[in-house]
Every structure is written in structure tokens, then in C-alpha cells.
Short mmCIF file of C-alpha atoms in Angstrom, two decimals:
data_model
loop_
_atom_site.label_atom_id
_atom_site.label_comp_id
_atom_site.label_asym_id
_atom_site.label_seq_id
_atom_site.Cartn_x
_atom_site.Cartn_y
_atom_site.Cartn_z
CA MET H 9 -19.78 -6.70 17.11
CA ASN H 10 -20.76 -9.86 19.17
CA ILE H 11 -18.51 -13.50 20.36
CA LEU H 12 -19.25 -17.06 20.20
CA LYS H 13 -17.57 -19.50 21.55
CA HIS H 14 -15.93 -22.75 19.15
CA ALA H 15 -13.95 -24.67 20.48
CA ALA H 16 -12.19 -23.05 23.25
CA ILE H 17 -12.01 -19.70 20.73
CA ASP H 18 -13.25 -16.39 21.44
CA VAL H 19 -14.91 -15.97 17.91
CA GLU H 20 -15.74 -12.19 16.57
CA LEU H 21 -18.73 -11.93 14.88
CA HIS H 22 -19.39 -8.46 12.50
CA GLY H 23 -20.95 -6.02 10.92
CA ASN H 24 -20.34 -3.56 8.26
CA PHE H 25 -19.12 0.00 10.31
CA VAL H 26 -21.10 2.89 8.87
CA ASP H 27 -22.67 5.88 10.68
CA GLY H 28 -20.17 5.99 13.65
CA ARG H 29 -21.27 2.24 14.69
CA GLU H 30 -20.94 -2.00 13.26
CA ILE H 31 -24.21 -2.89 11.45
CA GLU H 32 -25.67 -6.51 10.28
CA ALA H 33 -24.88 -7.17 6.12
CA GLY H 34 -24.79 -9.61 4.24
CA SER H 35 -27.35 -12.70 2.99
CA GLY H 36 -25.97 -15.63 2.42
CA GLU H 37 -23.17 -17.59 5.06
CA MET H 38 -20.55 -15.95 7.28
CA LEU H 39 -16.40 -15.62 6.13
CA ASP H 40 -14.40 -17.04 8.09
CA VAL H 41 -11.22 -15.38 9.43
CA ARG H 42 -8.57 -17.09 10.14
CA ASN H 43 -4.98 -16.79 12.02
CA PRO H 44 -2.73 -17.74 9.80
CA ALA H 45 -0.32 -19.66 12.88
CA THR H 46 -2.58 -21.92 14.26
CA GLY H 47 -5.68 -22.54 11.33
CA ASP H 48 -7.88 -21.24 14.37
CA VAL H 49 -10.90 -19.30 13.77
CA ILE H 50 -10.89 -15.89 15.87
CA ALA H 51 -13.73 -14.00 13.84
CA ARG H 52 -16.78 -14.43 10.98
CA ILE H 53 -17.70 -11.16 8.78
CA PRO H 54 -20.60 -11.07 6.24
CA ASN H 55 -19.36 -11.26 2.09
CA SER H 56 -21.25 -7.82 1.69
CA THR H 57 -23.99 -7.22 -0.96
CA ALA H 58 -24.88 -4.58 -3.66
CA GLU H 59 -27.76 -3.13 -0.97
CA ASP H 60 -24.22 -2.96 2.10
CA ILE H 61 -22.33 -0.81 -0.75
CA ASP H 62 -25.03 1.46 -1.45
CA ARG H 63 -26.16 2.10 1.84
CA ALA H 64 -22.17 2.67 2.69
CA MET H 65 -21.59 4.88 -0.19
CA LYS H 66 -24.59 7.08 0.45
CA SER H 67 -24.28 7.12 4.09
CA ALA H 68 -20.93 9.35 3.17
CA ARG H 69 -22.22 11.82 0.36
CA ALA H 70 -24.83 12.51 3.13
CA ALA H 71 -21.51 13.35 5.34
CA PHE H 72 -19.47 15.10 2.98
CA GLU H 73 -22.13 17.34 1.94
CA GLY H 74 -23.26 18.18 5.44
CA ARG H 75 -22.29 20.47 7.60
CA GLN H 76 -20.35 18.90 10.41
CA TRP H 77 -17.85 17.52 8.24
CA GLY H 78 -18.37 19.40 4.77
CA GLY H 79 -18.57 22.93 6.23
CA MET H 80 -16.04 22.27 8.38
CA ASP H 81 -13.45 24.72 8.46
CA ILE H 82 -9.84 23.96 7.70
CA ARG H 83 -7.60 24.40 10.69
CA ALA H 84 -10.75 23.38 12.76
CA ARG H 85 -10.24 20.19 10.06
CA ALA H 86 -6.46 18.88 10.86
CA ARG H 87 -7.19 20.58 14.95
CA LEU H 88 -9.08 16.58 14.61
CA VAL H 89 -7.69 15.44 12.51
CA ASN H 90 -4.20 15.28 15.04
CA ARG H 91 -6.79 14.37 17.82
CA LEU H 92 -6.88 11.03 15.51
CA ALA H 93 -3.14 10.57 15.35
CA ASP H 94 -3.49 10.61 19.26
CA ALA H 95 -6.64 7.88 19.53
CA PHE H 96 -4.16 6.05 17.20
CA GLU H 97 -0.94 6.15 19.46
CA ASN H 98 -3.16 5.71 22.65
CA ASN H 99 -4.43 2.86 21.45
CA LEU H 100 -1.71 1.15 19.49
CA GLU H 101 -0.88 -1.77 21.69
CA GLN H 102 -4.18 -2.44 20.84
CA LEU H 103 -3.93 -2.10 17.40
CA TYR H 104 -0.58 -3.42 16.90
CA ARG H 105 -1.28 -7.33 19.07
CA LEU H 106 -4.73 -7.08 16.94
CA GLU H 107 -2.91 -7.33 13.43
CA THR H 108 -0.34 -9.32 15.02
CA LEU H 109 -3.45 -12.11 15.97
CA ASN H 110 -4.89 -11.21 11.79
CA ASN H 111 -1.86 -11.13 9.74
CA GLY H 112 0.75 -12.89 11.80
CA ARG H 113 3.60 -10.89 11.38
CA PRO H 114 5.60 -11.34 14.31
CA VAL H 115 4.80 -8.88 17.11
CA ASN H 116 8.18 -6.92 16.65
CA GLU H 117 7.90 -5.89 13.38
CA THR H 118 4.53 -4.79 14.02
CA ARG H 119 4.89 -2.82 16.73
CA ALA H 120 8.02 -1.32 14.92
CA GLN H 121 5.59 -0.68 11.94
CA LEU H 122 2.41 0.75 13.51
CA SER H 123 4.42 3.00 15.70
CA ARG H 124 4.84 5.04 12.24
CA LEU H 125 1.45 5.80 11.61
CA PRO H 126 0.74 8.57 13.35
CA ASP H 127 3.36 10.80 11.86
CA PHE H 128 0.85 10.70 8.78
CA PHE H 129 -2.44 11.50 9.89
CA ARG H 130 -0.08 14.85 11.02
CA TYR H 131 1.49 15.51 8.26
CA PHE H 132 -1.63 15.95 6.20
CA ALA H 133 -3.08 17.85 8.68
CA GLY H 134 0.07 19.85 9.05
CA LEU H 135 -0.38 19.64 4.58
CA ALA H 136 -4.23 21.22 5.49
CA LEU H 137 -2.99 24.16 7.15
CA SER H 138 0.35 25.72 4.53
CA ARG H 139 -1.38 24.68 1.00
CA ARG H 140 -2.24 27.39 -0.70
CA ASP H 141 -3.88 27.92 -3.86
CA ALA H 142 -2.58 29.63 -6.54
CA VAL H 143 -3.03 32.81 -8.87
CA ILE H 144 -1.11 32.89 -12.39
CA PRO H 145 0.03 35.22 -14.25
CA VAL H 146 -1.72 35.93 -17.75
CA GLU H 147 -1.59 38.06 -21.18
CA GLY H 148 -3.79 41.04 -20.00
CA ALA H 149 -5.97 42.68 -17.65
CA TYR H 150 -6.67 39.77 -16.08
CA LEU H 151 -6.18 38.30 -12.66
CA ASN H 152 -6.02 33.94 -12.50
CA TYR H 153 -6.36 32.05 -9.43
CA THR H 154 -7.63 28.26 -8.22
CA LEU H 155 -9.81 26.89 -6.06
CA ARG H 156 -9.49 23.45 -4.97
CA THR H 157 -12.48 21.84 -4.50
CA PRO H 158 -12.21 17.50 -2.34
CA VAL H 159 -12.99 15.12 -4.86
CA GLY H 160 -15.29 13.88 -3.11
CA ILE H 161 -15.92 9.59 -1.85
CA VAL H 162 -12.68 7.93 -2.19
CA ALA H 163 -13.47 4.67 -2.72
CA ASN H 164 -10.31 1.83 -1.11
CA CYS H 165 -9.08 -1.78 -1.27
CA THR H 166 -6.98 -2.02 0.44
CA PRO H 167 -5.12 -6.40 1.06
CA PHE H 168 -3.96 -8.60 3.89
CA ASN H 169 -0.58 -7.71 3.79
CA HIS H 170 -0.49 -4.59 5.48
CA PRO H 171 -3.44 -3.52 6.87
CA LEU H 172 -3.54 -0.57 8.82
CA MET H 173 -0.38 1.21 7.18
CA ILE H 174 -1.54 0.96 3.57
CA LEU H 175 -4.61 2.00 5.12
CA CYS H 176 -3.49 5.33 7.08
CA LYS H 177 -1.20 5.99 3.36
CA SER H 178 -4.64 6.61 2.00
CA LEU H 179 -7.16 7.76 5.17
CA ALA H 180 -4.54 11.35 5.84
CA PRO H 181 -5.46 12.93 2.67
CA VAL H 182 -8.78 12.06 2.84
CA LEU H 183 -9.12 12.78 5.99
CA ALA H 184 -7.26 16.10 6.37
CA THR H 185 -8.70 16.90 2.99
CA GLY H 186 -12.62 17.11 3.57
CA CYS H 187 -12.98 14.17 1.16
CA VAL H 188 -15.46 10.93 3.08
CA THR H 189 -14.06 6.97 2.32
CA VAL H 190 -15.34 4.02 2.36
CA VAL H 191 -12.92 0.97 2.48
CA LYS H 192 -13.74 -2.34 2.05
CA PRO H 193 -10.19 -4.16 3.74
CA SER H 194 -8.86 -7.88 2.27
CA GLU H 195 -11.59 -10.42 4.17
CA TYR H 196 -9.05 -11.71 6.11
CA THR H 197 -7.40 -9.42 7.27
CA PRO H 198 -10.02 -6.32 8.23
CA LEU H 199 -10.27 -6.35 11.93
CA THR H 200 -7.85 -2.96 13.28
CA THR H 201 -9.47 -1.94 10.26
CA LEU H 202 -13.00 -1.96 11.71
CA LYS H 203 -11.35 -0.46 15.42
CA LEU H 204 -9.65 1.85 13.76
CA ALA H 205 -12.62 2.47 12.90
CA GLN H 206 -14.35 2.72 15.94
CA ILE H 207 -11.18 4.16 17.18
CA PHE H 208 -11.99 7.67 15.93
CA THR H 209 -14.84 7.73 16.28
CA GLU H 210 -14.71 7.24 19.25
CA ALA H 211 -12.04 10.47 19.48
CA GLY H 212 -15.23 12.76 16.81
CA LEU H 213 -14.37 11.40 13.51
CA PRO H 214 -17.80 12.87 12.47
CA PRO H 215 -20.44 9.87 11.49
CA GLY H 216 -19.97 8.33 7.43
CA VAL H 217 -16.56 10.04 6.79
CA PHE H 218 -14.86 6.84 7.27
CA ASN H 219 -17.25 3.82 6.58
CA VAL H 220 -16.12 0.26 6.00
CA VAL H 221 -18.01 -2.79 3.49
CA LEU H 222 -16.97 -6.27 4.70
CA GLY H 223 -16.29 -9.49 1.99
CA LEU H 224 -14.44 -10.81 -1.11
CA GLY H 225 -12.82 -9.28 -3.35
CA HIS H 226 -14.72 -10.27 -6.48
CA SER H 227 -17.83 -9.87 -5.25
CA ALA H 228 -18.01 -6.83 -2.30
CA GLY H 229 -14.99 -5.16 -4.05
CA ARG H 230 -15.44 -5.22 -7.16
CA MET H 231 -18.82 -3.39 -6.21
CA LEU H 232 -16.87 -1.20 -4.72
CA ALA H 233 -15.33 -0.30 -7.36
CA GLU H 234 -18.42 -0.34 -9.29
CA HIS H 235 -20.27 1.92 -8.00
CA SER H 236 -21.59 4.61 -10.23
CA ASP H 237 -20.38 8.21 -7.13
CA ILE H 238 -17.48 6.95 -6.55
CA ASN H 239 -14.64 10.11 -6.89
CA LYS H 240 -11.16 8.36 -6.37
CA LEU H 241 -10.60 4.43 -6.48
CA VAL H 242 -7.14 3.50 -4.38
CA LEU H 243 -6.53 0.37 -4.27
CA THR H 244 -3.40 -1.96 -3.29
CA GLY H 245 -3.70 -5.14 -4.73
CA GLY H 246 -2.63 -7.23 -7.62
CA THR H 247 -1.81 -6.20 -11.49
CA GLU H 248 -4.57 -7.51 -12.73
CA ALA H 249 -7.60 -6.78 -9.91
CA GLY H 250 -5.52 -3.47 -10.17
CA ARG H 251 -6.62 -3.88 -14.33
CA ILE H 252 -10.75 -5.09 -13.54
CA ALA H 253 -11.00 -2.09 -10.91
CA GLY H 254 -9.13 0.27 -12.51
CA GLY H 255 -11.64 -0.41 -15.58
CA ALA H 256 -14.65 -0.05 -13.61
CA ALA H 257 -13.53 3.34 -11.80
CA ALA H 258 -12.65 4.59 -15.50
CA LYS H 259 -16.22 4.75 -16.71
CA VAL H 260 -17.17 7.77 -14.71
CA PHE H 261 -13.82 9.20 -14.32
CA ALA H 262 -13.13 8.74 -10.72
CA HIS H 263 -9.20 9.74 -9.99
CA GLN H 264 -6.86 6.52 -9.72
CA THR H 265 -3.73 5.59 -7.54
CA MET H 266 -2.85 2.34 -8.11
CA GLU H 267 0.12 0.24 -5.41
CA LEU H 268 -0.33 -2.98 -7.89
CA GLY H 269 1.49 -5.83 -9.04
CA GLY H 270 6.21 -6.27 -7.90
CA LYS H 271 9.77 -7.77 -8.51
CA THR H 272 12.67 -4.63 -6.89
CA PRO H 273 16.06 -5.87 -8.56
CA VAL H 274 18.20 -4.76 -6.07
CA MET H 275 21.73 -4.91 -7.70
CA VAL H 276 24.46 -5.59 -5.50
CA PHE H 277 28.02 -3.67 -6.92
CA GLU H 278 31.63 -5.43 -6.03
CA ASP H 279 32.21 -2.39 -3.79
CA PHE H 280 29.94 -2.80 -1.62
CA ASP H 281 30.32 -4.95 1.66
CA VAL H 282 28.94 -8.33 1.18
CA ASP H 283 28.41 -9.06 4.86
CA GLN H 284 26.11 -5.06 4.97
CA ALA H 285 24.29 -6.56 1.27
CA VAL H 286 23.98 -10.12 2.54
CA ASN H 287 21.66 -8.35 6.22
CA TYR H 288 19.52 -5.69 3.32
CA ALA H 289 18.72 -8.93 1.14
CA ALA H 290 16.94 -10.62 4.17
CA PHE H 291 15.14 -8.17 5.82
CA GLY H 292 14.20 -7.14 2.22
CA ALA H 293 12.92 -10.63 0.96
CA PHE H 294 11.88 -11.67 4.43
CA ILE H 295 10.62 -9.16 6.31
CA GLY H 296 6.54 -9.58 6.38
CA ALA H 297 7.08 -13.05 5.42
CA GLY H 298 8.11 -11.11 2.74
CA GLN H 299 4.66 -10.46 1.67
CA THR H 300 5.15 -6.65 0.64
CA CYS H 301 5.09 -5.89 -3.13
CA VAL H 302 8.11 -4.10 -3.04
CA CYS H 303 10.03 -7.07 -1.15
CA ALA H 304 13.78 -7.47 -2.51
CA SER H 305 12.70 -10.78 -4.69
CA ARG H 306 15.46 -10.33 -7.79
CA HIS H 307 19.35 -10.42 -5.76
CA ILE H 308 21.68 -9.22 -8.95
CA VAL H 309 24.93 -9.57 -8.59
CA GLN H 310 28.28 -8.91 -9.50
CA ALA H 311 30.38 -11.88 -10.55
CA SER H 312 33.63 -11.28 -8.71
CA ILE H 313 31.61 -11.39 -5.35
CA TYR H 314 28.24 -13.44 -6.47
CA ASP H 315 29.88 -16.10 -4.57
CA GLU H 316 31.03 -15.48 -1.42
CA PHE H 317 28.04 -13.35 -1.48
CA VAL H 318 25.74 -16.41 -1.61
CA GLU H 319 27.48 -18.62 0.05
CA LYS H 320 26.37 -15.52 2.61
CA LEU H 321 22.81 -14.64 2.29
CA LYS H 322 22.66 -19.39 2.29
CA ALA H 323 23.75 -18.47 6.28
CA LYS H 324 21.69 -16.01 7.15
CA THR H 325 18.79 -16.86 5.49
CA ARG H 326 18.60 -20.54 7.90
CA SER H 327 19.65 -18.64 11.36
CA ILE H 328 16.35 -16.72 10.83
CA ARG H 329 13.79 -17.93 14.04
CA ILE H 330 10.34 -18.74 12.68
CA GLY H 331 8.11 -18.92 15.34
CA ASP H 332 5.28 -18.48 17.39
CA PRO H 333 4.25 -14.60 16.40
CA PHE H 334 3.91 -13.01 19.87
CA ASP H 335 7.05 -15.03 20.80
CA PRO H 336 9.29 -11.72 20.98
CA ALA H 337 12.19 -13.70 19.73
CA THR H 338 10.08 -14.44 16.88
CA GLN H 339 11.89 -13.18 13.39
CA LEU H 340 9.90 -15.16 10.23
CA GLY H 341 6.19 -15.42 10.50
CA PRO H 342 3.28 -17.91 9.08
CA VAL H 343 2.25 -16.06 5.57
CA ILE H 344 -1.93 -15.08 5.00
CA SER H 345 -3.54 -18.79 4.06
CA ALA H 346 -3.25 -22.28 3.11
CA ARG H 347 -3.19 -21.01 -0.49
CA GLN H 348 -0.53 -18.12 -0.63
CA ARG H 349 2.16 -21.02 1.07
CA ASP H 350 1.00 -23.57 -1.71
CA ARG H 351 2.00 -20.66 -3.49
CA VAL H 352 5.17 -20.27 -2.97
CA LEU H 353 5.52 -23.20 -2.80
CA THR H 354 4.79 -23.88 -6.26
CA TYR H 355 6.79 -21.22 -6.99
CA SER H 356 9.81 -23.01 -5.22
CA ARG H 357 8.92 -26.63 -8.07
CA PHE H 358 9.16 -23.95 -10.52
CA GLY H 359 12.96 -22.85 -9.77
CA ARG H 360 13.23 -25.63 -9.39
CA GLU H 361 11.49 -27.73 -13.25
CA ASP H 362 14.05 -24.91 -14.60
CA GLY H 363 16.60 -25.26 -13.48
CA ALA H 364 17.68 -23.02 -10.47
CA ARG H 365 19.91 -24.02 -8.02
CA LEU H 366 18.00 -24.37 -4.22
CA VAL H 367 20.09 -22.63 -2.29
CA THR H 368 18.05 -22.59 1.04
CA GLY H 369 14.34 -23.94 2.45
CA GLY H 370 11.29 -24.80 -0.92
CA VAL H 371 10.14 -26.25 2.47
CA ALA H 372 6.33 -25.74 4.52
CA ALA H 373 7.87 -25.02 7.95
CA LYS H 374 7.44 -27.22 11.21
CA VAL H 375 7.02 -24.77 14.61
CA PRO H 376 6.20 -26.68 17.75
CA GLY H 377 2.36 -25.74 18.86
CA HIS H 378 1.69 -24.58 15.03
CA ASP H 379 0.89 -27.47 13.77
CA ASN H 380 -1.79 -26.50 11.70
CA GLY H 381 -0.08 -23.06 10.84
CA TYR H 382 0.80 -21.51 6.97
CA PHE H 383 5.10 -21.84 8.07
CA VAL H 384 7.38 -21.61 5.24
CA GLU H 385 11.24 -21.40 5.16
CA PRO H 386 12.85 -18.81 4.33
CA THR H 387 14.02 -19.74 0.10
CA VAL H 388 16.80 -19.07 -1.59
CA PHE H 389 17.01 -19.93 -5.70
CA ALA H 390 21.04 -18.96 -7.42
CA ASP H 391 22.23 -19.48 -10.48
CA VAL H 392 18.30 -18.08 -11.97
CA LYS H 393 18.21 -17.13 -15.24
CA SER H 394 16.43 -13.98 -16.46
CA ASP H 395 14.08 -16.21 -19.15
CA MET H 396 12.96 -18.54 -15.72
CA ARG H 397 9.46 -17.88 -14.33
CA ILE H 398 10.72 -17.11 -10.43
CA PHE H 399 12.71 -14.31 -11.92
CA GLN H 400 10.07 -12.83 -14.07
CA GLU H 401 6.75 -13.85 -11.80
CA GLU H 402 6.04 -12.50 -8.47
CA VAL H 403 6.09 -15.36 -5.66
CA PHE H 404 4.34 -12.98 -2.32
CA GLY H 405 5.84 -15.07 -0.01
CA PRO H 406 8.84 -15.31 1.66
CA PHE H 407 11.17 -16.17 -1.16
CA THR H 408 14.17 -14.38 -3.50
CA SER H 409 16.43 -15.33 -6.28
CA VAL H 410 20.34 -14.80 -7.02
CA THR H 411 21.81 -13.78 -10.27
CA ARG H 412 24.55 -12.45 -11.63
CA PHE H 413 26.47 -9.60 -13.88
CA THR H 414 29.20 -8.93 -15.48
CA ASP H 415 29.04 -4.84 -15.42
CA GLU H 416 26.47 -1.71 -14.96
CA ALA H 417 25.24 -1.75 -17.95
CA ASP H 418 24.30 -6.23 -17.68
CA ALA H 419 22.91 -4.75 -14.22
CA LEU H 420 20.04 -2.35 -15.86
CA ARG H 421 19.26 -4.77 -18.07
CA LEU H 422 18.40 -7.02 -16.22
CA ALA H 423 16.65 -4.76 -13.35
CA ASN H 424 15.06 -3.63 -16.05
CA ASP H 425 13.13 -6.77 -18.09
CA SER H 426 10.66 -7.08 -15.80
CA PRO H 427 6.64 -6.16 -16.99
CA PHE H 428 6.73 -4.36 -13.21
CA GLY H 429 8.36 -0.90 -12.21
CA LEU H 430 7.29 -0.23 -8.41
CA ALA H 431 10.60 -0.73 -6.74
CA ALA H 432 14.22 -0.90 -7.30
CA ALA H 433 17.58 -1.08 -4.39
CA ILE H 434 20.92 -0.15 -5.60
CA ARG H 435 24.06 -1.38 -3.42
CA THR H 436 26.75 0.92 -4.27
CA ARG H 437 30.24 3.04 -2.61
CA ASP H 438 30.00 4.62 -5.61
CA ILE H 439 28.39 8.40 -5.60
CA GLY H 440 28.11 8.30 -9.38
CA ARG H 441 26.59 4.95 -10.44
CA ALA H 442 24.59 5.75 -7.73
CA HIS H 443 23.14 7.89 -9.06
CA ARG H 444 23.50 7.22 -12.95
CA VAL H 445 22.05 3.60 -12.65
CA ALA H 446 18.96 5.26 -9.89
CA ALA H 447 18.51 7.55 -12.31
CA LYS H 448 18.13 4.55 -15.57
CA VAL H 449 16.89 1.90 -13.83
CA LYS H 450 12.51 2.00 -14.46
CA ALA H 451 11.15 2.00 -10.87
CA GLY H 452 8.66 4.77 -8.76
CA ILE H 453 10.85 4.16 -5.73
CA VAL H 454 15.20 3.52 -5.48
CA TRP H 455 17.05 2.89 -2.59
CA ILE H 456 20.74 3.69 -2.46
CA ASN H 457 21.88 1.88 0.67
CA ASP H 458 18.72 0.57 2.09
CA HIS H 459 15.83 -1.07 1.83
CA HIS H 460 11.66 -1.16 2.88
CA ARG H 461 12.11 2.95 3.55
CA LEU H 462 9.27 4.98 3.06
CA ASP H 463 7.73 8.60 5.06
CA PRO H 464 4.55 10.24 5.16
CA ALA H 465 7.04 13.08 3.00
CA SER H 466 8.47 11.06 0.36
CA PRO H 467 5.65 10.08 -2.72
CA TRP H 468 5.68 6.22 -2.78
CA GLY H 469 4.18 4.17 -6.06
CA GLY H 470 5.17 3.11 -9.11
CA VAL H 471 5.36 2.34 -13.17
CA ASP H 472 4.00 0.06 -15.36
CA ASP H 473 1.97 -3.00 -15.00
CA SER H 474 3.22 -1.55 -10.63
CA GLY H 475 -0.04 0.89 -10.94
CA ILE H 476 -0.70 4.34 -11.47
CA GLY H 477 -0.84 6.90 -8.81
CA ARG H 478 1.15 8.51 -5.90
CA GLU H 479 0.08 7.90 -1.90
CA CYS H 480 2.34 10.52 0.49
CA GLY H 481 3.75 13.73 -0.25
CA THR H 482 1.98 16.75 -1.24
CA GLU H 483 1.37 14.27 -4.75
CA SER H 484 -1.33 12.42 -2.52
CA PHE H 485 -2.42 15.45 -0.72
CA ASP H 486 -3.63 17.52 -4.25
CA ASP H 487 -5.42 14.20 -6.37
CA HIS H 488 -7.42 15.10 -3.31
CA PHE H 489 -8.54 17.89 -5.37
CA ASP H 490 -10.23 18.60 -8.19
CA VAL H 491 -9.36 22.98 -9.67
CA LYS H 492 -11.03 25.12 -10.70
CA SER H 493 -9.45 28.38 -12.26
CA VAL H 494 -11.39 31.54 -11.30
CA MET H 495 -10.50 33.82 -14.68
CA VAL H 496 -11.35 37.57 -13.20
CA ALA H 497 -11.14 40.18 -16.13
CA THR H 498 -9.79 43.85 -14.08
CA HIS H 499 -9.97 45.93 -17.11
CA ASP H 500 -13.52 48.62 -17.82
CA GLN H 501 -13.16 47.56 -21.18
CA PRO H 502 -15.85 47.81 -23.79
CA PHE H 503 -16.71 44.46 -25.12
CA ASP H 504 -18.42 43.86 -28.80
CA TRP H 505 -17.17 40.62 -31.11
CA TYR H 506 -19.83 41.27 -33.54
CA ARG H 507 -18.96 44.84 -34.23
CA GLU H 508 -15.62 44.98 -35.65
CA THR H 509 -15.59 41.38 -35.37
CA ALA H 510 -12.36 41.90 -38.50
CA SER H 511 -10.10 44.16 -36.03
CA GLN H 512 -10.17 42.01 -33.16
CA LYS H 513 -6.46 40.55 -32.51
CA ARG H 514 -7.79 37.59 -30.09
CA LEU H 515 -11.60 35.54 -30.10
CA ASN H 516 -11.14 35.35 -26.46
#
């Protein structure tokens, strides 16, 4: 890493991280990395070429097949993964401040999110120690058992909204299972990924196990997904990007885990406390400036409490403090870029054009001293119909809509009227209703009287246009192995199919 002075701001120059160190990459102009709260350039990174991607892949393959990593026994690997969790914890303050600088989330949010991530590594280290292969009862005098072998190289394309959290959901099982990874972080937010690679290397992770390639998604990311030597593709991003990358990975029959778009429905029933429902609504919709795949973007509220809910959500939303992400009093930071700010404002226009009622927000926010930051006022639309664009399409910003429903069947109809199926939420005190609705709503994740809750042990992922596969839990751990069935004949019977063919009952 080098540092340039640019308009009184330190501008870091970074390269790819391969074989345990940063190296030069790219052949053209460097890409600017900006602080979204100010618009200032804080770093420059290369746009990796095909040769750069190939170099990182060859390094990963050598590490996977080498004795230092590939030959490490399970207990030694688990101890190492636990040491990495400790190293992560020891560097938390540096990491959460760097992430706040790079993606603009308020420092309180970033600290709270990153402080949980060491547990992901400890959980998967525990799975590595406790895993057992199967002995399968089969017909006849045979012993049938399974062997699991790590799949190999995991190519991982991570997004800008939760750079370290989404990386670690994949990195923890990669390391615990003995796989290796090549990560392409978002060009907007590469800095904490590079820093974590450095921290883990200094903590004893062998070279080549965790490589990082930098660049644009449509070039470097595409080349990584298309590389003929990947064994598993993990991608968190938009649905169309997932279709393109998934199609490329399918050509080499790679395992795939993709968390793509979402349009989370939140069904609020009349028996739930309205003030509590509003508090959850603001949290679900505006945490991370609404830039989450599970953002509470569609509130579907029972008619009897609809007006009260809208008025109280309006007051709650207007009370949220927008400002400098490093100020502990700030509750809402910027979106990631000018392009994303303009997208949110475009959907505000769509809402008005389609006949929805703007309750609050819908404009860029002014933050003193941050005139070039990408701030948007948290936005609420009411009287939203299911055929409106703001009901059907993902906005990815501090933006939510409110729609009226009559009964349970109507709530489910509206909730399931979406191409996405990542998350859903239910607000009710009726336990029977909670379970009925959870069973029928189209989603891979359902929260009852909560939102955004995740755990390293709980599977995470969606259905339909929200992707395929699961992160976290034993589901993710198991998908990093190929399974081999071993069939052993324990009898000592003579065998000759071609001597008495007609009298033999089974081909095998």
C-alpha cells in the first residue's frame, strides 16, 4: 500500500492481495474509492485483468493442494480459525472505523455489526471439530460409508452494503472446511476486505488461502465467475448479476450460493402494539440507510390500525438524525454513491407518478459540512397499491411503503405478490396466526415480532428471484464438501455373473 496526498486527504493506493501480500495489478487507470459522507477520494484501486484473476486463482489452487494448508489436520485448522477470530476481535476498532469511512454507515451501527463477526469463525470451527461422516445401512453384507472432501476454490463476489459481514458469512465456512477463496469485493468498499486479509495473514493464515482481487463487477467480477478453475461461486448482489454469474459458473458445474434481490413484506396485524410495530418498521427500513437485501420495504398493515400506523411512522421517521457517520449521535448516514442517491430519488418520483401518497422524505438531505455527501431523507409512501413500481421493485435505500389489508388471506396475497422471496416479517400476538402465516409466506427467512436477526447457526437465503443456496448453519458448511460414497463388500461369496446369469436376482 502507498499513500498519496490529495487535497489534504490521504489517498491510499492499493493492489490485489495474493500469496499473503499486496501486489500490483491492472493495466489501465486506477479506480477511485470515495467516502460517501463527503464524496472525497480516499483510495485508488486497480481494475484487475484476466491475467490478474488467473494469478490469484493459481495461487489459491497451489495453497489448496499444498501441505501447509491442504495437509493440515482438522484440529489444527480449527485452532487456527479460532486464532483468526481472536485476531479479528483484537482489531475491531480499526476495522469498524475503516468500514464507516468506506461505506458511510453510522459508527454505532458498524461497531454493533462487526463485533458479532468473530463468532461466525468460532461457530464454524466448532462444526469442523464435531462433524461426522455417515455409515449407511444398505441391503446385504456391505459396509457403506461416506467421505467428504473440500470442494476447492470458492470464488466470492461481495457487495458494498455490509462488506465484512457478508464476506465473513462465506469466509468462515471456507476456512473451517479446508477450502480456499478468491474474493472480489465491491469496487465501492474494498478497504476492510484488504485489511482483514492482512490481519489474517499476520495471524498465521498460509499464503494463497485468502486472496483478494479488485476491480469492477462487470469486468473483474465477471472474469472471476467465469474462471474455469472455480469449484464454488458465492455472490451477493442484484438478481440480474446473479443470473449472469450463475450461468457462467454453471458451465463448470460449480456449486452456487447466491443471495440476490429482495422486497421484504412486513405484515402488521391489528393485535400487535402499534408503537412497537412502528419502532420495528423504522429499524427494518432505515438501518444501513435501507441498503440491505432484507430491508423492510413493504409494510402491509391491517385496515383497523392503518391510519394510526402511518401517522406514527411519519413522526418516527422525521425524528431520525441524519449526519456525519462518525458522530455518535448520528442515526442515519449516506447511501453509497451519487448513483444510488439518484436511484432512490427516482423511485420517489415513481411513487408520486403512480398515485401513492408521500408521507415524508423523498428528497436529498442537507448535512452541514458534508455538502458533497450522498444523503437522502428517509422516505415513507402510503396508500401504495400492489401494481405500483415502488411495491414491486427493489429500491435499496432508506425507503419504505405502506399498503392496507383486510384479513389474513389478503395480507398473504399482497406479501406473496412479488418476484422475490428472501425475507418476510410478521407482527402479531396470535401464536397460531404467526405460524400459519410463516408457513405460507414466500420467503427463505421469516421474522416474527423482530427484524434483521441473524445467527451463524441459522440458514440464510431465499427463493425465486432472491437466489439459491444457503449461507450460515450446517447447510452452508456441508455445501463446501463433495461427498464420496464408499461401498465395501464384507461377505466372502464367490461371484461370476456370466456363469449362472439367469438365476441371479440382482445385477449388482
